[in-house]
Structures are given as C-alpha cells and as structure tokens.
Tab-separated table of C-alpha atoms in Angstrom:
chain	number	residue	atom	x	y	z
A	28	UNK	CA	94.109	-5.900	13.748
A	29	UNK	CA	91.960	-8.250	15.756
A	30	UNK	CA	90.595	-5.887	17.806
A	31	UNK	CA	89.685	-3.679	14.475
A	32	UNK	CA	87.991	-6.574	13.138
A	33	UNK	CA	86.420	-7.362	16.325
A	34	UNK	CA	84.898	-3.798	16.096
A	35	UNK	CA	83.442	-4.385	12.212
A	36	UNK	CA	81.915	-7.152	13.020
A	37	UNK	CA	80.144	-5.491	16.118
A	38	UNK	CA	78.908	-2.430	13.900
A	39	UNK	CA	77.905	-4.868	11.026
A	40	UNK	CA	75.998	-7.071	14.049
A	41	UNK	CA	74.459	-3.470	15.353
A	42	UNK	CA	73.635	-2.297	11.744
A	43	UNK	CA	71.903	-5.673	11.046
A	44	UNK	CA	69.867	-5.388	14.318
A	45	UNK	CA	68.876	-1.659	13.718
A	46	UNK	CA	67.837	-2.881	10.285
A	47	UNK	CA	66.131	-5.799	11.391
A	48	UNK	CA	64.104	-3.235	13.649
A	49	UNK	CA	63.090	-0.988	11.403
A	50	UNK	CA	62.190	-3.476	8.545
A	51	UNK	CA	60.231	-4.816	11.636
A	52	UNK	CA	58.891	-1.726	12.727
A	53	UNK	CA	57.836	-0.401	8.650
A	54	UNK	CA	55.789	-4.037	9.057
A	55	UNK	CA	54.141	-3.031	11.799
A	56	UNK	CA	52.703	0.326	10.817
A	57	UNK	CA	52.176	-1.581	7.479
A	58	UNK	CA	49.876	-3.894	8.542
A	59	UNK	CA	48.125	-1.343	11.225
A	60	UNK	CA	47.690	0.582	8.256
A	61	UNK	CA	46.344	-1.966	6.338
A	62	UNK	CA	43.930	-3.555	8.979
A	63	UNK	CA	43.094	-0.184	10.694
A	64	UNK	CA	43.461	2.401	7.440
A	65	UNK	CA	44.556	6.191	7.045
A	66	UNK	CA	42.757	9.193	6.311
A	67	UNK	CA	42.992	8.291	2.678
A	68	UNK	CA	41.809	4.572	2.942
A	69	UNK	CA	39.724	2.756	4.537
A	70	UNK	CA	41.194	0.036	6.482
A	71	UNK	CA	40.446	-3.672	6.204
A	72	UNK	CA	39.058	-4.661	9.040
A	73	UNK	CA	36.234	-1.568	8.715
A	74	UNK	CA	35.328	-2.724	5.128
A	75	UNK	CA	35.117	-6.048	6.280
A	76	UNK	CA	32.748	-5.501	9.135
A	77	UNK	CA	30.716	-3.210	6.889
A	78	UNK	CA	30.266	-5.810	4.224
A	79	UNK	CA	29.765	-8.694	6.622
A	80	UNK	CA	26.609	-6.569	8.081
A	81	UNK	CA	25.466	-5.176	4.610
A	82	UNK	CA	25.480	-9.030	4.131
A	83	UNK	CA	23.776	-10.143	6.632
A	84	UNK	CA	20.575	-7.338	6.759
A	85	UNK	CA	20.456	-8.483	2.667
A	86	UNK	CA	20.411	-12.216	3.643
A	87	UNK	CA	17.233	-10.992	5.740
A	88	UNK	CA	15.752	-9.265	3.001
A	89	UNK	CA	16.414	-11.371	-0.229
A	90	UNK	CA	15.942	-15.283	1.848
A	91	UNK	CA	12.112	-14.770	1.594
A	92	UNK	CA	11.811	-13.433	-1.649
A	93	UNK	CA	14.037	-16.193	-3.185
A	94	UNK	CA	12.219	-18.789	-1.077
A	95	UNK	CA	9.266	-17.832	-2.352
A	96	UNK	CA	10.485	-17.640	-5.722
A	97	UNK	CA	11.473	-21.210	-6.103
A	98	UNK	CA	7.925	-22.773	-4.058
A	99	UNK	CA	6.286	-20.882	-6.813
A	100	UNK	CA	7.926	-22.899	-9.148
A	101	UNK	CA	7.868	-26.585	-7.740
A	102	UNK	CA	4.985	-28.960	-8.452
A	103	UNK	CA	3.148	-31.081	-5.986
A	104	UNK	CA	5.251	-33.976	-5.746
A	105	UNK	CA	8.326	-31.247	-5.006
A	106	UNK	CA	6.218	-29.943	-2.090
A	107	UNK	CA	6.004	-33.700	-0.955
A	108	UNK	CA	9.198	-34.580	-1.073
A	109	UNK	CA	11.161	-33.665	1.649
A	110	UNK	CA	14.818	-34.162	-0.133
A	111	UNK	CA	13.442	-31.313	-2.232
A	112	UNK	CA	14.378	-27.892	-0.346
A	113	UNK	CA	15.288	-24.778	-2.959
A	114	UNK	CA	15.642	-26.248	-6.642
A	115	UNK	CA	12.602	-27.936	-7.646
A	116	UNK	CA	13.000	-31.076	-9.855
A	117	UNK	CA	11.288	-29.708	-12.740
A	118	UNK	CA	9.782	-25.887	-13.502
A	119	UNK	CA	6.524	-25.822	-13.045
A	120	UNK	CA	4.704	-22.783	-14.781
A	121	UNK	CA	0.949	-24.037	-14.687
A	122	UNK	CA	1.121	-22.502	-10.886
A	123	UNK	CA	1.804	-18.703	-12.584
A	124	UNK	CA	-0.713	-19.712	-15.280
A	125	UNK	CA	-3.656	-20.533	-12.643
A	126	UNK	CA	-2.891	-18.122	-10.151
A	127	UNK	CA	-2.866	-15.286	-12.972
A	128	UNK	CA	-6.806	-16.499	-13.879
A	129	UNK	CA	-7.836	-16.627	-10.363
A	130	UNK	CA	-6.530	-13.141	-10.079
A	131	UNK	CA	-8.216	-12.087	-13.025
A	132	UNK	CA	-4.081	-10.731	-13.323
A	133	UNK	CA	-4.357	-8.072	-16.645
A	134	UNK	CA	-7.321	-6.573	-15.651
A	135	UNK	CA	-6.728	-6.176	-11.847
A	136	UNK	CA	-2.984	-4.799	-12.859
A	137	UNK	CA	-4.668	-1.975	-15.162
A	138	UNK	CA	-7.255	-1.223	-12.542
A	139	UNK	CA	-3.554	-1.281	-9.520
A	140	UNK	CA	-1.954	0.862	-12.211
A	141	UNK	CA	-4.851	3.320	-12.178
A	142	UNK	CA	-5.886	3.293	-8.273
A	143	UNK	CA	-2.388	4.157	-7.801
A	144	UNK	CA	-1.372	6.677	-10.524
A	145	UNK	CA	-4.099	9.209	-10.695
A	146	UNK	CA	-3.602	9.728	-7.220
A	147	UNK	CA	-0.149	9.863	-7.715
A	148	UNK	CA	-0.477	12.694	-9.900
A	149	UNK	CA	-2.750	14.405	-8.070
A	150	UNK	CA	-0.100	14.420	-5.183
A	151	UNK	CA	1.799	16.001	-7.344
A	152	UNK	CA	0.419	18.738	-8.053
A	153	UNK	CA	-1.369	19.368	-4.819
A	154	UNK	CA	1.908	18.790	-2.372
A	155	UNK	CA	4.499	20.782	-5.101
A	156	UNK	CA	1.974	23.677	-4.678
A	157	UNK	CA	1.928	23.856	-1.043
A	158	UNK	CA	5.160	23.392	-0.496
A	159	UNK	CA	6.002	25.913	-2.627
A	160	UNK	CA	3.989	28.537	-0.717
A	161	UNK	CA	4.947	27.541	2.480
A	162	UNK	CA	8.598	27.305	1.451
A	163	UNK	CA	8.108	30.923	-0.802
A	164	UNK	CA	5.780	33.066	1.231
A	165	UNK	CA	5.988	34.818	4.813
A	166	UNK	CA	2.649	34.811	6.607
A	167	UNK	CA	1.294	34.438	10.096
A	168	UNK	CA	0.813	31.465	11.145
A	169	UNK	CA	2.962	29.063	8.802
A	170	UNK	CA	4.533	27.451	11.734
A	171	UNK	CA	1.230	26.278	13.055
A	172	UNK	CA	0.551	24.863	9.791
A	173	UNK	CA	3.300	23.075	9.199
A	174	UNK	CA	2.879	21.861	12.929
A	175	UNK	CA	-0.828	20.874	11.498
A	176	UNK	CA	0.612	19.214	8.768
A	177	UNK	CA	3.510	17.068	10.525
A	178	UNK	CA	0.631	16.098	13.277
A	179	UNK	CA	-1.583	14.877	10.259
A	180	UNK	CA	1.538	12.944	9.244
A	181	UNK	CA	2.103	11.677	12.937
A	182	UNK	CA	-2.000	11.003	13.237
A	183	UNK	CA	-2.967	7.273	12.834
A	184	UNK	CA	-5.733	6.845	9.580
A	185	UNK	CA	-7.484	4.385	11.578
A	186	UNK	CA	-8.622	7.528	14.599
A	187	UNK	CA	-10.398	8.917	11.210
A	188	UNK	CA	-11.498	5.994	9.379
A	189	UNK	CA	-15.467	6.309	10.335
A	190	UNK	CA	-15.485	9.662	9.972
A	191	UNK	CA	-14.161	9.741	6.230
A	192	UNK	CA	-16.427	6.556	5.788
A	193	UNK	CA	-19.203	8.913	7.072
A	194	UNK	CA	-18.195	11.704	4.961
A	195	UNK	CA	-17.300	10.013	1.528
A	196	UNK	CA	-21.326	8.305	1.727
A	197	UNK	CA	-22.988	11.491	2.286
A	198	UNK	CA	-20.694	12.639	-0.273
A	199	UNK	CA	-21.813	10.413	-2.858
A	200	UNK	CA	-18.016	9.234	-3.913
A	201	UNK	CA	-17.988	5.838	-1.826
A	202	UNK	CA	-17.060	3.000	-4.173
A	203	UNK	CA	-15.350	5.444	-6.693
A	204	UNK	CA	-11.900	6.213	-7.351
A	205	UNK	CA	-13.179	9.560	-6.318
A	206	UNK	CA	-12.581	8.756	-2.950
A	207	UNK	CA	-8.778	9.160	-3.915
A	208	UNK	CA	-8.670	11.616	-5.946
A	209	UNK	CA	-10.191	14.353	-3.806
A	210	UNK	CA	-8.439	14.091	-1.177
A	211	UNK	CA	-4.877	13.834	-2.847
A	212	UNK	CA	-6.463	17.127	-4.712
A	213	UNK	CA	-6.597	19.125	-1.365
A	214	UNK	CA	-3.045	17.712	-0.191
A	215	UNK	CA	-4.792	15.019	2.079
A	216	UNK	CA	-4.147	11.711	-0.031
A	217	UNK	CA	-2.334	8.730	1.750
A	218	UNK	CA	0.783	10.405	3.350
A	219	UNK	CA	0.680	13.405	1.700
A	220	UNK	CA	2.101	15.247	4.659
A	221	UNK	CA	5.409	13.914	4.180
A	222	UNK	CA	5.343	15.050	0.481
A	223	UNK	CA	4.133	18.495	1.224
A	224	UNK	CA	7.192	18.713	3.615
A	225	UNK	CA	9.817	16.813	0.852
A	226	UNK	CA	9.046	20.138	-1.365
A	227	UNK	CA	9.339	22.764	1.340
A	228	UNK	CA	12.295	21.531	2.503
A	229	UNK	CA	13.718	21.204	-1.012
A	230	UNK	CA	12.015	24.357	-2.395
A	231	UNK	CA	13.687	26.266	0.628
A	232	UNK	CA	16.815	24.899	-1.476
A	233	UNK	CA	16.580	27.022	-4.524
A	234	UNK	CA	18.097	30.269	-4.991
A	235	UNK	CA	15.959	33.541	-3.774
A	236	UNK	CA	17.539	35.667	-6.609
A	237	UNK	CA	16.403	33.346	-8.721
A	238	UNK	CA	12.939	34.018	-8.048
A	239	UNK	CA	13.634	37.533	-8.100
A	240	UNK	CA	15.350	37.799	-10.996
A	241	UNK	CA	12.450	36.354	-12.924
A	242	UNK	CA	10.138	38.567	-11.097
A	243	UNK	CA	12.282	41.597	-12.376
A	244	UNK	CA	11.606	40.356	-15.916
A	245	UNK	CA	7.853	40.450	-15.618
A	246	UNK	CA	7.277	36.628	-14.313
A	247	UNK	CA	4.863	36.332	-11.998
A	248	UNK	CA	4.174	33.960	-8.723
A	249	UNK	CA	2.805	30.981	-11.210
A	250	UNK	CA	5.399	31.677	-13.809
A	251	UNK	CA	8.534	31.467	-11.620
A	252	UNK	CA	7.246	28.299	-10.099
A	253	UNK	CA	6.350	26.453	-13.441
A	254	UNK	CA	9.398	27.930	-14.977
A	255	UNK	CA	12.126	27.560	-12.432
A	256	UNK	CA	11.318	25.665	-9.414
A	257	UNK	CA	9.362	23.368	-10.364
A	258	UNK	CA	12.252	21.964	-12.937
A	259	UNK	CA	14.863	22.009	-10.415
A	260	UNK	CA	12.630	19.758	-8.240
A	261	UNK	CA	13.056	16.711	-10.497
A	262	UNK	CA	14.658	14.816	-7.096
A	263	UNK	CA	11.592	15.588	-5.118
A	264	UNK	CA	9.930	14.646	-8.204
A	265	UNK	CA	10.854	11.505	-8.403
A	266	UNK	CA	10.895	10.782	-4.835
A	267	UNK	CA	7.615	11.520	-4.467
A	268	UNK	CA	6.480	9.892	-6.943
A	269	UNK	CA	7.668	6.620	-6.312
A	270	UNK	CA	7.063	6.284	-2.532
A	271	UNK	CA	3.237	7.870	-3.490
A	272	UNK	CA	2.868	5.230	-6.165
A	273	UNK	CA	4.290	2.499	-3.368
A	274	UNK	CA	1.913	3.062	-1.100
A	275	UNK	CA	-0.807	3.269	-2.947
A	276	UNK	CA	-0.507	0.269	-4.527
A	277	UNK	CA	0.061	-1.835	-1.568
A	278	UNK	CA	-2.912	-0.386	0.606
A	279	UNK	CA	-5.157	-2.838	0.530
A	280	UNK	CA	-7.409	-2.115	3.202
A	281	UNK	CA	-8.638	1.472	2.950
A	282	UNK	CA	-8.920	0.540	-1.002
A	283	UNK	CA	-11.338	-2.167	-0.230
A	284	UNK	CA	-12.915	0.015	2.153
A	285	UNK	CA	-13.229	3.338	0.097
A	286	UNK	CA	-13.155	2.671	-3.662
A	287	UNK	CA	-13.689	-1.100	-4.083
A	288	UNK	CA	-16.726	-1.138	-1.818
A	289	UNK	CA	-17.693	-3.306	1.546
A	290	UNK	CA	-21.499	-3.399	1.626
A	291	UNK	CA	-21.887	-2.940	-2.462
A	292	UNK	CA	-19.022	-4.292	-4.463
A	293	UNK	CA	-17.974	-1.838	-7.068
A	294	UNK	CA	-15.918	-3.327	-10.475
A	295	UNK	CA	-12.579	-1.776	-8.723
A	296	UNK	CA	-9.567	-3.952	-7.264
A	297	UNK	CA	-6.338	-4.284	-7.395
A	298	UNK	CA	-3.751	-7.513	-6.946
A	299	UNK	CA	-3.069	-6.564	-3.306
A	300	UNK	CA	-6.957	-7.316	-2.871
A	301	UNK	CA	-6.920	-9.951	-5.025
A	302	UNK	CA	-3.891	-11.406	-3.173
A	303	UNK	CA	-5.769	-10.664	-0.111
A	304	UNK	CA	-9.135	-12.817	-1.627
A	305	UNK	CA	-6.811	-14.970	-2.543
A	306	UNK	CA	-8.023	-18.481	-1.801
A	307	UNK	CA	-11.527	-17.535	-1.926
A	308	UNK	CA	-10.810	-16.341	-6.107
A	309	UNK	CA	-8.950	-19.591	-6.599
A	310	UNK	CA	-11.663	-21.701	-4.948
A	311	UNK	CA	-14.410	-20.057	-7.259
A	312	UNK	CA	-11.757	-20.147	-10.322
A	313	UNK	CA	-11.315	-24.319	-9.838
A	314	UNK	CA	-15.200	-24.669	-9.651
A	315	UNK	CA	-15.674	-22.894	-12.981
A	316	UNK	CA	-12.322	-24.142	-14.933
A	317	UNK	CA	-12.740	-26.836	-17.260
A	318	UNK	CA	-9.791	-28.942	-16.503
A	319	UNK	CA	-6.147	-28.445	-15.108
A	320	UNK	CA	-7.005	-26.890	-11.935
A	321	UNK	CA	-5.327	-28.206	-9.166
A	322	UNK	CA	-6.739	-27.827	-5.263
A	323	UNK	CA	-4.703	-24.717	-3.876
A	324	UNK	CA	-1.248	-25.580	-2.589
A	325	UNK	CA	1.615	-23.398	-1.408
A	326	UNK	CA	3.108	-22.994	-5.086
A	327	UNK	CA	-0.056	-21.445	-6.386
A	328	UNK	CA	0.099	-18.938	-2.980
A	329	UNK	CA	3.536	-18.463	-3.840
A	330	UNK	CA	2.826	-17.477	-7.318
A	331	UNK	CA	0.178	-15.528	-6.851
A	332	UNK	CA	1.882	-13.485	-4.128
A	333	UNK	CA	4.994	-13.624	-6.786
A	334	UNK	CA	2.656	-11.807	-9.112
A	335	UNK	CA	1.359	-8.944	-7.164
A	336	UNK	CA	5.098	-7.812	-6.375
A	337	UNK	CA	6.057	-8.549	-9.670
A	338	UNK	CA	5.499	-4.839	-10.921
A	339	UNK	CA	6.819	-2.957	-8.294
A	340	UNK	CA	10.210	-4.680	-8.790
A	341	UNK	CA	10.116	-4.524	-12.481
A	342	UNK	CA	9.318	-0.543	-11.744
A	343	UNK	CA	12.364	-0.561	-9.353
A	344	UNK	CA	14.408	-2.288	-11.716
A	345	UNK	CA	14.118	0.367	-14.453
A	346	UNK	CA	14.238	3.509	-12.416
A	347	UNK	CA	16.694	2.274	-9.731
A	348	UNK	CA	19.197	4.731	-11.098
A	349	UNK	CA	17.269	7.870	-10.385
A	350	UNK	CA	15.148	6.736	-7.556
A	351	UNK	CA	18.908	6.208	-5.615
A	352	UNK	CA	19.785	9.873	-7.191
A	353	UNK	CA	16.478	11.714	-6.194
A	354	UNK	CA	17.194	10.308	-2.768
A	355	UNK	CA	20.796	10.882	-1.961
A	356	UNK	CA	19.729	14.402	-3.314
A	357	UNK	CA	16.490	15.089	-1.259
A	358	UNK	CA	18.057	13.429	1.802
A	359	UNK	CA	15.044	11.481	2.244
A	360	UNK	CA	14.825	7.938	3.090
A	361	UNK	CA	11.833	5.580	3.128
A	362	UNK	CA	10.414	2.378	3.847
C-alpha cells in the first residue's frame, strides 16, 4: 500500500510538472506571438515601432506649423514675456486683420486662384492628350521622346531661365498670365513632364479591347478617348490636378519673374509674392493706415505667412479623401 501510494503521488508530482511546462511553454509562444505576431497579425512590438516613427516624422512636420499658429495669435506683451511659450495670454486677431490689408489678402487670393488654375487646366488637357498618344500609338521614335520628356523633367528651370525670359519679350506675353498658359498648352508648364508620364503610365492601364471595341462600333481616336479613357482616369485626374495646382501656387519666383513683371510691374501677384514683399507691404500699409497699426513684429509675420497657407490646407482638408485615393491608385507619390 505504501509503496502504491508512494507511486500516485510521484505521477501526480510528474503530471503537475508536465503541466506546469506546458502552461509555461503555451505562455511563451503566447507572448512571442503577441510581441513578435503571426501571419495573420501584426505583432506588438512592429506596431509599436511603426507608430513611434510615424510619430516622430509628424512631430517634425506639425511643431512648426502649430508654433507658428499660436505666435500669430499672441500680442506684443506675449512676445515679451518670456514665461509665455505656446498659449498666448489673450487671442489676439488685430495681427490676421493687419496682415490681411498689407497683403491686399481677397484680391491677391483671386489673382493665386487664377495664376494657378488656368494653368492647371491647361495641364490638363495638354498632358492627358499626350499621354494618351504615347501610351495608345506605336511609332518610331517614342522611346526617344519619352527619354526627351523625363530629361525635361530631370533639367533644372534655372539652365533655361534667360532664354524663356528672352523668348516670352520678343514674344510680347512678358507680364501676362500668357506666359503660363502657353506653355502648359504645348505640355511645357511647370513640371508638366511628370504629368505627361502620370497618364501614360496610367493610360497603358486601361483595357486594349476596350478601345477596340468602341472602334468596332464606329468611335473614332477622339471619341474613345473622351468617352472611355479619359473617365477612367479620374485618379490621374485628380492627382494631377492637385500637385499642378500646388506648385503653381507656391512658385513665387518665376511668377514674379514671368507674369507679375521685374522691370515693369504688371497688376498680377499672388500671396506667395506678397508673403515674399512682405515687410516692405506692411511698412507702406502702416504709413498710409489711419490708426491701429502696429510696427511689424513676429505675430504679424506669423499671420501673414498663416494666411498664404491657409488655402492650400483648407483645399487639402476637403479633398483629402480622394487626393489619398487618386494616389494609392496612380502609385504616385509627391512632395
């Protein structure tokens, strides 16, 4: 009897350390699981490092643009106070209201709105076009053009700048929105390259029986591409659209130098200019205002710079959504 019970305990001691081991080992592979993931999951310590960076780069980007939004809204005495570092004592909206009159701010947004836009449209239609033939039609020579094309891309503005200068006087279209307009016409507006090669590549995308189906039913080369690609390329649409529209609006130097005039000023500018002429506008604005203009601090500069990226964002804002579809659709990114 003693030795029998001296054997059940020894198998009940044995069971409890095999159970103990397993129960230790399911742990284990638990918490690898749950630090290092599956092929299902991801695992924790992945998603952490992913947010932690994601976190970081967005500290980067969003620490200016917050700093600047709360200088543009501290008075004087906030600047001067050193206790007073991100939340100003009281809001102080006369900066908006006197940068926005040195900027001249409604009528140099409709003039932005238009410098950028019509050549934003004429992108358009020029780059859908050629991509379209070069994505749609075998010839000789369309490697060498697109080679042209992506060296156009590659080639610095600034190796051309006196030329175009040269070429827009004689011309007759310095100092007019002309000076944008052609160009983006003929498929050579600001980074137009890059377009031209957003539609080939996503042109190349669409279905050759497609196009031949609507050729069999009497549709001709203009018809098929108004009628069927050209509605399928809302992505490229879009993506061009917005990244034209970007860059237009914040060039500021070959605006000034082309359509707003260096020698003769012309009655075109935009709020990059006017951010650039800055404290020159606000000087003459204090001169001329009857009363309530301060001397120029950093709260006005940070208001008036506030303003000028104040569309764009607003723009983002509303057409986020499709901007982050036409993208993750065209496999494009940008800057």
């Amino acid at each position: 009897m003693q030795k029998r019970e001296k054997e059940n305990k020894q198998n009940s001691t044995n069971g409890q350390a095999v159970a103990v081991a397993k129960r230790s080992k399911f742990n284990k592979d638990k918490f690898r699981k749950f630090m290092l993931g599956t092929k299902e999951k991801q695992g924790f310590l992945k998603v952490f490092c992913i947010y932690a960076l994601l976190i970081c780069i967005g500290f980067i980007y969003v620490n200016p643009i917050l700093h600047m939004i709360s200088r543009s809204f501290m008075s004087l005495n906030d600047l001067l106070d050193s206790s007073v570092n991100w939340i100003p004592s009281a809001i102080d909206l006369s900066n908006y209201a006197q940068a926005a009159k040195s900027m001249d701010f409604w009528s140099s947004l409709g003039k932005s709105i238009i410098i950028a836009g019509v050549p934003t449209i004429c992108n358009l239609i020029s780059c859908s076009i050629i991509g379209y033939g070069l994505a749609r039609f075998e010839f000789p020579g369309r490697g060498a053009v697109l080679g042209i094309i992506l060296f156009t891309f590659i080639l610095p503005s600034q190796i051309t700048m006196i030329s175009t200068y040269l070429l827009y006087t004689n011309m007759g279209i310095l100092g007019t929105l002309w000076a944008f307009i052609l160009p983006a016409l003929f498929g050579m507006g600001i980074n137009a390259p890059i377009f031209i090669l957003i539609f080939w590549q996503f042109f190349r995308q669409v279905p050759k029986v497609l196009i031949e189906a609507a050729q069999i039913d009497g549709a001709g080369y203009l018809k098929s591409f108004f009628k069927i690609s050209l509605p399928s390329a809302a992505p490229a649409i879009i993506t061009v659209s917005l990244f034209s529209f970007v860059w237009y609006w914040n060039e500021s130097y070959l605006t000034e130098l082309y359509v707003s005039g260096v020698k003769v000023k012309t009655g075109w500018t935009s709020l990059v200019i006017q951010l650039d002429n800055f404290a020159t506008n606000y000087s003459a604005y204090a001169q001329t205002a009857t009363g309530g203009a301060t001397r120029l601090n950093e709260s006005i500069n940070m208001a008036g710079t506030m303003l000028s990226v104040l569309p764009l964002m607003l723009m983002y804002f509303v057409l986020q959504r499709y901007f982050v579809e036409s993208i993750d659709r065209t496999g494009i990114t940008g800057e």
